[in-house]
Coordinates of C-alpha atoms and ligand atoms in Angstrom, one line a residue:
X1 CA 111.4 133.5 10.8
X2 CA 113.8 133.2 7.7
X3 CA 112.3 132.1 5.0
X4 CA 114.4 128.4 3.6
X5 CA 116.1 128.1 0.4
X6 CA 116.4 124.6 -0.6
X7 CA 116.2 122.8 -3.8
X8 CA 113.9 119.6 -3.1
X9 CA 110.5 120.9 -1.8
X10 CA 108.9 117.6 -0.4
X11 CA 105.9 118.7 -1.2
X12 CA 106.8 118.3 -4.5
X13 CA 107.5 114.6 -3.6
X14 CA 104.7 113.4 -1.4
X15 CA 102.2 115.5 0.6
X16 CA 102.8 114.3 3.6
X17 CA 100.3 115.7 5.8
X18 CA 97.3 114.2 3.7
X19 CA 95.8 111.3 5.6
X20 CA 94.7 109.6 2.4
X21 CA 97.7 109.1 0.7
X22 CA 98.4 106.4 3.6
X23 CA 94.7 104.2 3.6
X24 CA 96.3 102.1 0.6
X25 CA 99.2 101.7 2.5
X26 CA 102.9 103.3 3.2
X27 CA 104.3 105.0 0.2
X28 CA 107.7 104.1 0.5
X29 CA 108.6 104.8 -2.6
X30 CA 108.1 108.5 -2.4
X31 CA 109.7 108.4 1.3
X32 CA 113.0 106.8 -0.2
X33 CA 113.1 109.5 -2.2
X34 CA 112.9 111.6 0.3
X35 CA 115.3 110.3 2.0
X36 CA 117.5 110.4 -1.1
X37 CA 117.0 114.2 -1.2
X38 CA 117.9 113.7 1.9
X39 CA 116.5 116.9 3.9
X40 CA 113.6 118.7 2.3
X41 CA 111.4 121.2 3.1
X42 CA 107.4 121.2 3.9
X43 CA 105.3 123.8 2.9
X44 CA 102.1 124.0 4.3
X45 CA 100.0 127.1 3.0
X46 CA 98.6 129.0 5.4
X47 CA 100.7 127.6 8.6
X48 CA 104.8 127.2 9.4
X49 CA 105.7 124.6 7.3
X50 CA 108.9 121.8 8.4
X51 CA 112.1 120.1 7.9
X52 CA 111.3 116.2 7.0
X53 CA 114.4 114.2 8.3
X54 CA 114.3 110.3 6.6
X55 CA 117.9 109.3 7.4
X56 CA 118.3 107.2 10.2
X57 CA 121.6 108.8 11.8
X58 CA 119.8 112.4 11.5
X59 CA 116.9 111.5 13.4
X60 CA 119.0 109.6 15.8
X61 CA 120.9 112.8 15.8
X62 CA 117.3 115.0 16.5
X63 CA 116.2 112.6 18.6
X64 CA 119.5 112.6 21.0
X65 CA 119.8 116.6 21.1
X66 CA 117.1 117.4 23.0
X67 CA 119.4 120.7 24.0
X68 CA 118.9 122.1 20.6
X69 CA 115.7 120.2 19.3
X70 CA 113.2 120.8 21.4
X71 CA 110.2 119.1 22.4
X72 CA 108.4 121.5 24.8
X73 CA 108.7 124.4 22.1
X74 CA 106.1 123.7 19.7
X75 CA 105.0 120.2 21.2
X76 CA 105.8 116.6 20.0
X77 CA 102.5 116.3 17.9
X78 CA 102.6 116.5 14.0
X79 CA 99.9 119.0 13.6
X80 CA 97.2 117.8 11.0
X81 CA 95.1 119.6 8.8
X82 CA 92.4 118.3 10.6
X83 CA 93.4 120.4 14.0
X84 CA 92.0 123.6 14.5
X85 CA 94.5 126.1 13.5
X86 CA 93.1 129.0 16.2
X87 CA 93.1 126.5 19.1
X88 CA 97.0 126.0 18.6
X89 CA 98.3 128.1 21.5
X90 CA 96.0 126.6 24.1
X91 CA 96.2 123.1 22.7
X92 CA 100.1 123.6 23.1
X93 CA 99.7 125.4 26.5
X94 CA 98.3 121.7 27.9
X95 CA 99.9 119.6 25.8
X96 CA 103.2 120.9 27.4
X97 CA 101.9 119.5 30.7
X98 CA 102.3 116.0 29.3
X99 CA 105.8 114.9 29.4
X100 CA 106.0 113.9 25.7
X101 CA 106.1 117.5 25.3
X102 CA 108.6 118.3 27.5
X103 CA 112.4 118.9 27.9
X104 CA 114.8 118.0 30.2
X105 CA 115.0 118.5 33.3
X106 CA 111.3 119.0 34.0
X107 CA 111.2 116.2 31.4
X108 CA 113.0 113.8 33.2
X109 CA 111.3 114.6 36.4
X110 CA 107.6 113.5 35.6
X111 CA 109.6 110.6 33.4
X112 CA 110.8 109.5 36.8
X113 CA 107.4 109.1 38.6
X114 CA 106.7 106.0 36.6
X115 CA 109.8 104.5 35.3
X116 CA 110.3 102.3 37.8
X117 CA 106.8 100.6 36.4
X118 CA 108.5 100.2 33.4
X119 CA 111.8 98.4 33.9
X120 CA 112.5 95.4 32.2
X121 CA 112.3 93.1 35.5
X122 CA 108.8 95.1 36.5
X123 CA 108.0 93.9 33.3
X124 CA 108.8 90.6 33.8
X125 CA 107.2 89.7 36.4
X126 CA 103.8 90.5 34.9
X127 CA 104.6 87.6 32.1
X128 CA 102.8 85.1 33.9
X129 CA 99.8 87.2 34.0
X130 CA 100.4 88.3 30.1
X131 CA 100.4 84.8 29.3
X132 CA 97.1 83.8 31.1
X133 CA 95.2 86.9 29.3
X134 CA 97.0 86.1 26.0
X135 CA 95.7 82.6 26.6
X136 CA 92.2 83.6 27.9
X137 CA 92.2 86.3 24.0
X138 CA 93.2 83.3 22.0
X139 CA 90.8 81.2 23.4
X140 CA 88.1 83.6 22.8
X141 CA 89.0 84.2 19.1
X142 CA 89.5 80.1 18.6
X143 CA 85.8 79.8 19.7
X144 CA 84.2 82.2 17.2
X145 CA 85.9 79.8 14.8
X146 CA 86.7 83.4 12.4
X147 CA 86.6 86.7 12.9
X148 CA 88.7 90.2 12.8
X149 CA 92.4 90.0 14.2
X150 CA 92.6 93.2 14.8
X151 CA 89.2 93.5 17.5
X152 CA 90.0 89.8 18.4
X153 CA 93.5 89.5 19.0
X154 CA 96.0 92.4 18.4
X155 CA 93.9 95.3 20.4
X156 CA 93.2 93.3 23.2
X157 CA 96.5 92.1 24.8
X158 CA 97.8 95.9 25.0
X159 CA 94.3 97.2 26.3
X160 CA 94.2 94.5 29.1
X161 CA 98.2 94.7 29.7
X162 CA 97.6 98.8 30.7
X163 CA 94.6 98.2 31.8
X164 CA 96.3 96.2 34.6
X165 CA 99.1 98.4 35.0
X166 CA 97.0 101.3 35.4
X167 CA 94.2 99.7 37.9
X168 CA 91.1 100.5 35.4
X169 CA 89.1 97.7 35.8
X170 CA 88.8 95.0 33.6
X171 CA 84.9 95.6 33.0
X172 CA 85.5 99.4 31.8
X173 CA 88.9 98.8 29.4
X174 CA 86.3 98.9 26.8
X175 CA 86.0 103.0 27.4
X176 CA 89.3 103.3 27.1
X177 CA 89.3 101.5 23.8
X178 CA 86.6 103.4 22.4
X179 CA 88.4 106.9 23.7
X180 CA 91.8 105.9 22.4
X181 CA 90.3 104.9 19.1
X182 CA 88.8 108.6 18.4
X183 CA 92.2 110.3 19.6
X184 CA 94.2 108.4 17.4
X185 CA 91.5 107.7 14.4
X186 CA 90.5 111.0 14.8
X187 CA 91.1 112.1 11.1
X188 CA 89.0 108.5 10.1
X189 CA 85.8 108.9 9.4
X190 CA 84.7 105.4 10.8
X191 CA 85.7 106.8 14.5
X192 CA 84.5 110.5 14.4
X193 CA 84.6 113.2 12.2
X194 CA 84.7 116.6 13.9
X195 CA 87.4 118.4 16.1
X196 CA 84.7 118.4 18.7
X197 CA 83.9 114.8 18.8
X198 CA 87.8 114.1 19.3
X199 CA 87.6 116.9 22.3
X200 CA 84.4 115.3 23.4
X201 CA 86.1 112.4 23.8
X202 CA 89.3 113.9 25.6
X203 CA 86.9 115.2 27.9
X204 CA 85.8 112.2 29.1
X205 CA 88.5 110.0 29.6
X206 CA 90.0 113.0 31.6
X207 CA 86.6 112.6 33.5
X208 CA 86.9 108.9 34.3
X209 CA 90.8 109.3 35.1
X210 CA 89.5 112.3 37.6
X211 CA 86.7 109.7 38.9
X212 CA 89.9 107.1 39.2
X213 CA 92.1 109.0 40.5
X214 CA 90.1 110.2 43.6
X215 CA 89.3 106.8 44.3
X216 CA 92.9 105.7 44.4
X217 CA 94.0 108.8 46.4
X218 CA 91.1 107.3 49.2
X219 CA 92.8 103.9 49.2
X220 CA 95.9 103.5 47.3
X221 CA 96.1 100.0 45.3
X222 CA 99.9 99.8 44.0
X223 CA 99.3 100.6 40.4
X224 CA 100.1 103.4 38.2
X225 CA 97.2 105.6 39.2
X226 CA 97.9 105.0 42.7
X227 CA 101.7 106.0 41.8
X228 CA 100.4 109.6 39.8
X229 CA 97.9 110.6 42.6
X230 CA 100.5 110.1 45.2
X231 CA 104.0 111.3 43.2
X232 CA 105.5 114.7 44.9
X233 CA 107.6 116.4 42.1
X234 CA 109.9 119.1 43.9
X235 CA 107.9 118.8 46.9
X236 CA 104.6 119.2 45.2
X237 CA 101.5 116.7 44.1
X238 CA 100.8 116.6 40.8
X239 CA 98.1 119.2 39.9
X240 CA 94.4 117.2 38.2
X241 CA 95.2 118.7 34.8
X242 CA 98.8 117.0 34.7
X243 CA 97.5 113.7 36.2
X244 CA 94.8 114.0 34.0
X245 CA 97.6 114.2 30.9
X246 CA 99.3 111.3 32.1
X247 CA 96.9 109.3 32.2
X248 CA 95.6 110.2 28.6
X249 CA 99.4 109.6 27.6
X250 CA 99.7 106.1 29.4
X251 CA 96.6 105.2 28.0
X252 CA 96.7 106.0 24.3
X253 CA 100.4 105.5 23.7
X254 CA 100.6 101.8 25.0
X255 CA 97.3 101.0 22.7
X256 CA 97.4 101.7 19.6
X257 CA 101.1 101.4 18.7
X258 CA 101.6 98.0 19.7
X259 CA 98.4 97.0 18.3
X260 CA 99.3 98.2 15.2
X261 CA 102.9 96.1 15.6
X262 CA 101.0 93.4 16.0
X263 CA 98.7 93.5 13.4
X264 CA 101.2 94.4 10.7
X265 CA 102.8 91.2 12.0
X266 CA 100.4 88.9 11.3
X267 CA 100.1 90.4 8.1
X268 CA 103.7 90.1 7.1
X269 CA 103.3 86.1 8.3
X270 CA 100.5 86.1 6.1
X271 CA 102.7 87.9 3.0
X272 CA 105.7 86.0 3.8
X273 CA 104.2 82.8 4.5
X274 CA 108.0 81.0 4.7
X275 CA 109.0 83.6 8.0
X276 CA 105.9 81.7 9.3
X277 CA 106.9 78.9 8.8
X278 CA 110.7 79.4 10.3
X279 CA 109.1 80.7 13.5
X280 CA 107.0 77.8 13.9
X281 CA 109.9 75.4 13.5
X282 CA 112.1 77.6 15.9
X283 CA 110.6 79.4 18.4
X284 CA 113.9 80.8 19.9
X285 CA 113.9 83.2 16.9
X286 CA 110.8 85.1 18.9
X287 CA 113.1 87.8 19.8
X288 CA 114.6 88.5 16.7
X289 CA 111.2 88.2 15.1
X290 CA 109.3 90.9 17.1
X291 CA 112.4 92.9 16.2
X292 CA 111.7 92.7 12.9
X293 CA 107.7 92.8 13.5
X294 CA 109.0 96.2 15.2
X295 CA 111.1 97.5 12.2
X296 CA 108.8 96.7 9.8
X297 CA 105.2 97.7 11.5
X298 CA 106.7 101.2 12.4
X299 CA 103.5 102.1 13.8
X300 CA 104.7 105.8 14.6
X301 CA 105.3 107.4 11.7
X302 CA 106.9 110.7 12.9
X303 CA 107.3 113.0 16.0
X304 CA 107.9 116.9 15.5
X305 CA 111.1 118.8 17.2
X306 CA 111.3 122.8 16.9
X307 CA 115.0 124.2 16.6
X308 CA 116.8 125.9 19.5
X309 CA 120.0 127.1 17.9
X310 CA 120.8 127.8 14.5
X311 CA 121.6 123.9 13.6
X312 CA 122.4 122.0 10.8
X313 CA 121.2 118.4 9.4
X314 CA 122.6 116.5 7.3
X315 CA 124.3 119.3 5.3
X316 CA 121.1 121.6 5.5
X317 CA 121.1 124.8 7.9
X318 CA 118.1 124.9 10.2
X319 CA 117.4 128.2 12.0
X320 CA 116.5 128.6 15.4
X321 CA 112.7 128.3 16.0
X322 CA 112.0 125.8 12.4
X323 CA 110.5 122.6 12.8
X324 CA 112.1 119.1 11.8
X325 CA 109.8 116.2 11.5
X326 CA 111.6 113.0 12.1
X327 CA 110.2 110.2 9.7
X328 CA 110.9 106.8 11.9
X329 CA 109.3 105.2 9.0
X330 CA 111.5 106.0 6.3
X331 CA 114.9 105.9 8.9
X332 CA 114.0 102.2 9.4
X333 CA 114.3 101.2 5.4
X334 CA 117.3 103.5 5.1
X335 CA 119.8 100.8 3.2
X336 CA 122.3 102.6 5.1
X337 CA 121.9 100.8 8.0
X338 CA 119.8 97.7 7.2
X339 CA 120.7 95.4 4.6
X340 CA 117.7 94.5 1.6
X341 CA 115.2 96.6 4.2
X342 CA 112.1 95.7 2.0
X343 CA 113.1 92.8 3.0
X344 CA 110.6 91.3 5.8
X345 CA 113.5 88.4 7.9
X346 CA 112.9 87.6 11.3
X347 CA 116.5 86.4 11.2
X348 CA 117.5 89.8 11.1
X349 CA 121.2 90.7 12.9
X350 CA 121.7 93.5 13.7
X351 CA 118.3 95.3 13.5
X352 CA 119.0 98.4 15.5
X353 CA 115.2 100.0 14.1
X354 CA 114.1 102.9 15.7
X355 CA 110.1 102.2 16.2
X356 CA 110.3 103.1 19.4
X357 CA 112.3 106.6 18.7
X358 CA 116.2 107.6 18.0
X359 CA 116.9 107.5 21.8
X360 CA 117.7 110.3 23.8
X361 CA 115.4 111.1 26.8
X362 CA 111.7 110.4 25.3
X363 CA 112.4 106.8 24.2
X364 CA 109.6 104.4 24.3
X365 CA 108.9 103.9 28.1
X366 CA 106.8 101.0 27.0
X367 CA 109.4 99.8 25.0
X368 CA 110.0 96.7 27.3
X369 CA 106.0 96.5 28.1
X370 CA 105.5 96.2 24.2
X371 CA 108.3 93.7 23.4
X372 CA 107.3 91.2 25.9
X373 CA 103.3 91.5 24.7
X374 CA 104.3 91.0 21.1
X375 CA 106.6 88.1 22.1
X376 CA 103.9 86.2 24.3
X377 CA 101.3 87.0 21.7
X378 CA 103.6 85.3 18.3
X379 CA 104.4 82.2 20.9
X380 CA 100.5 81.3 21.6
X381 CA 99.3 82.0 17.8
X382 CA 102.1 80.2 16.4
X383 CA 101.6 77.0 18.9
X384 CA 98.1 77.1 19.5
X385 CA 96.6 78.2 16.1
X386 CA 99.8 77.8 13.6
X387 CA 97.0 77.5 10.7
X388 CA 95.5 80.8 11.1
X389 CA 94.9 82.0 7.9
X390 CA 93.9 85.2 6.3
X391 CA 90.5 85.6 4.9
X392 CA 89.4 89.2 3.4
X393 CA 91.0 92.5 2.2
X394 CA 92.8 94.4 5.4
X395 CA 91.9 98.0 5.9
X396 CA 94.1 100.6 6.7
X397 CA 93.5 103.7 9.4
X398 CA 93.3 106.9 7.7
X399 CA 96.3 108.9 9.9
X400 CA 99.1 111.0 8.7
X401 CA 100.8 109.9 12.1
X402 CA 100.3 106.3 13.1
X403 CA 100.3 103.6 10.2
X404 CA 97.5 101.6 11.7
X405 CA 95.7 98.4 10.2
X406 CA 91.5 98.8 11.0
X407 CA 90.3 95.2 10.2
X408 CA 92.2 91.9 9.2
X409 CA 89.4 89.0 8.6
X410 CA 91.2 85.9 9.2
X411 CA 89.8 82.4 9.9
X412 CA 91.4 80.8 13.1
X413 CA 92.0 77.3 11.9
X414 CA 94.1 75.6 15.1
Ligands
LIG501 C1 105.1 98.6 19.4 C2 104.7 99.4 20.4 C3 105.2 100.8 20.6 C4 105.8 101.7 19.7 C5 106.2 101.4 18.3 C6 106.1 102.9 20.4 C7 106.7 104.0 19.9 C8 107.0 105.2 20.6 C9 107.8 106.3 20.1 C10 108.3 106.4 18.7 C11 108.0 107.2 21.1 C12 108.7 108.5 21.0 C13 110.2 108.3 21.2 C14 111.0 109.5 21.1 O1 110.5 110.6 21.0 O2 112.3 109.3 21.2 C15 107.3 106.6 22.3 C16 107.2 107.3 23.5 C17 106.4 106.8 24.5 N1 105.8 105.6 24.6 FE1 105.8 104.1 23.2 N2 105.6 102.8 21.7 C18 105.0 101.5 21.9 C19 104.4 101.0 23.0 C20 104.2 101.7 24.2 C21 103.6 101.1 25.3 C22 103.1 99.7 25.5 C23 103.6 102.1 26.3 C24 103.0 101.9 27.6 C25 102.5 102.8 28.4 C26 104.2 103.3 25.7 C27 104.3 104.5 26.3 C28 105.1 105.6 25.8 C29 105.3 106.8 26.5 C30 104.7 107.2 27.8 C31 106.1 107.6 25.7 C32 106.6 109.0 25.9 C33 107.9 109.0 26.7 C34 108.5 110.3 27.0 O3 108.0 111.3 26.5 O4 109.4 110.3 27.8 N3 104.6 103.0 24.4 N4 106.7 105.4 22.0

């Protein structure tokens, strides 16, 4: 592979790949200038390093090309420093059985299996039920008088929501929690610390989604697993190891994401106290609000592409087989495209934000899923506990890839 010639080495700017630079928060000052840059190059000793696209249009652009930026190539996944380098190859050999880490068409195939769980009226008619759990959470949380949002309130909703979808019982959401929590966490020392304990825990959610999945292929029970167990993709089941990547996918991605969204939400009430207020008064601005709870949470901080062709980004030639990393967190501050965007306003209009990627084929599947969970969720705090206040320092997970929020004390006055 040719070795780049560019002038701003974004090393030199931020080192993006170190999880710690992120525990005190986003550093949005080095990504703007980034962005201003506004295609750098990585350098990561040792390994392949990577293009970092900030601007929004170019990682719209990335993200909407999937014919030259590939997803199947080198995977979808940010590699961190914490990964094994000598288990690369046949971590990337499985991880192309998921579809995140896949191309069209065989993409778009597996996508199809389960996208009809997903549309926005499937979606709806789960609100009812959204609304009884929400209310069933806040209830909960109301009784202990004070506690951690984050435990309490903002993982629960989206662990009980795909829960349902995926027919894991309520009783044993908890192991999915716990599972989720060491993939994601996995370079934060409070949920493991070793490549093996992540593995170990890999190992066995693809246990219990084996266990579930042979129980569901006995008697089929019209939910997701049911769906997976059954699918035929050009005329053939699914083999265990996909299913068992599937479910792992379903799982983890509608978790921790919107979990994070709504935990930076609360926090931005709590910063912004007046937003708060304006919500309260007017509750038709919900949907504009969990926009902006969207934009500004940006819980995924980057997916990876790998060249096809000899490209070019923003000005900058990329040869066939480089990586680009698109930055979603620094594309939705770019003040191309949103006005004041350290600005936290749930008025905002437009807010075309890109939390839930640039488009193109792997666009958030949960995107309707999460939307309508953050909406019910803002609707019952603001009318059933409007005084909910904050009460301690947060902490933030220590992740290069997801910009997560571990513990928010509040006290939940009603
Ligand atoms: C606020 C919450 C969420 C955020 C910010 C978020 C963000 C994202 C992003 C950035 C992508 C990649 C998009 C791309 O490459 O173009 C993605 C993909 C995905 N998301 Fe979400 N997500 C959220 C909630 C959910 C939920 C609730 C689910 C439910 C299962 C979910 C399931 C998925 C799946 C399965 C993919 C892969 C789609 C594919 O490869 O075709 N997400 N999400």
């Amino acid at each position: 592979m040719s070795s780049p010639t560019v002038p701003a080495r974004a090393n030199d700017i931020l080192d993006l790949l170190d999880p710690d630079v992120y525990v005190e928060g986003m550093p949005y000052g080095q990504l703007d200038e980034l962005r201003a840059a506004p295609v750098t190059y990585f350098e990561e000793p040792g390994l392949d390093g990577f293009w970092v696209i900030t601007r929004y249009h170019d990682v719209v652009h990335v993200s909407r090309h999937p014919e030259k930026f590939s997803s199947w190539e080198r995977g979808a996944i940010l590699r961190g420093r914490h990964m094994d380098p000598d288990g690369e190859a046949e971590s990337l050999a499985q991880q192309r059985l998921m579809m995140l880490n896949m191309d069209p068409p065989d993409h778009t195939k597996l996508r199809n299996i389960v996208q009809k769980a997903f549309t926005p009226r499937t979606i709806k008619r789960m609100e009812d039920r959204l609304r009884e759990l929400t209310d069933d959470i806040v209830d909960r949380a109301i009784a202990k008088g004070e506690g951690d949002f984050v435990t309490d309130i903002a993982a629960e909703l989206p662990l009980q929501a795909i829960a349902e979808l995926m027919g894991v019982p309520m009783d044993e959401r908890e192991k999915i929690f716990d599972w989720s929590n060491k993939l994601i966490g996995s370079e934060d020392p409070d949920f493991n610390v070793s490549p093996a304990d992540t593995q170990e825990a890999a190992g066995e959610l693809y246990m219990y989604a084996s266990e579930l999945g042979a129980a569901r292929r006995e008697s089929p029970m019209g939910d997701i697993v049911s769906t997976l167990v059954t699918a035929e993709v050009d005329g053939h089941k699914l083999s265990e190891m996909e299913f068992e990547m599937f479910f792992l996918l379903l799982a983890v991605a509608g978790n921790e994401t919107t979990r994070n969204s709504i935990s930076h939400g609360m926090l931005a009430f709590f910063q912004h106290p007046e937003q708060w207020e304006l919500l309260k008064s007017d509750l038709s601005l919900l949907d504009s609000a969990v926009e902006e709870v969207t934009r500004w949470a940006t819980p995924v901080m980057h997916f990876q592409r790998t060249a096809l062709v000899d490209t070019e980004i923003g000005g900058q030639q990329i040869a066939k087989g480089e990586r680009v990393a698109i930055y979603y967190s620094t594309a939705n501050r770019d003040p191309e495209i949103f006005d004041d965007p350290y600005t936290f306003d749930i008025t905002r209009d437009p807010n075309p934000h890109i939390a839930f990627g640039g488009g193109g084929p792997h666009f958030c599947l949960g995107a309707n899923l999460a939307r309508l969970e953050m909406r019910i969720m803002f609707e019952t705090l603001a009318t059933r506990i409007p005084n909910i206040a904050q009460n301690g320092e947060t902490r933030r997970l220590r992740s290069m890839f997801i910009s997560g929020i571990k513990e928010l004390p509040v006290r939940y006055g009603t």
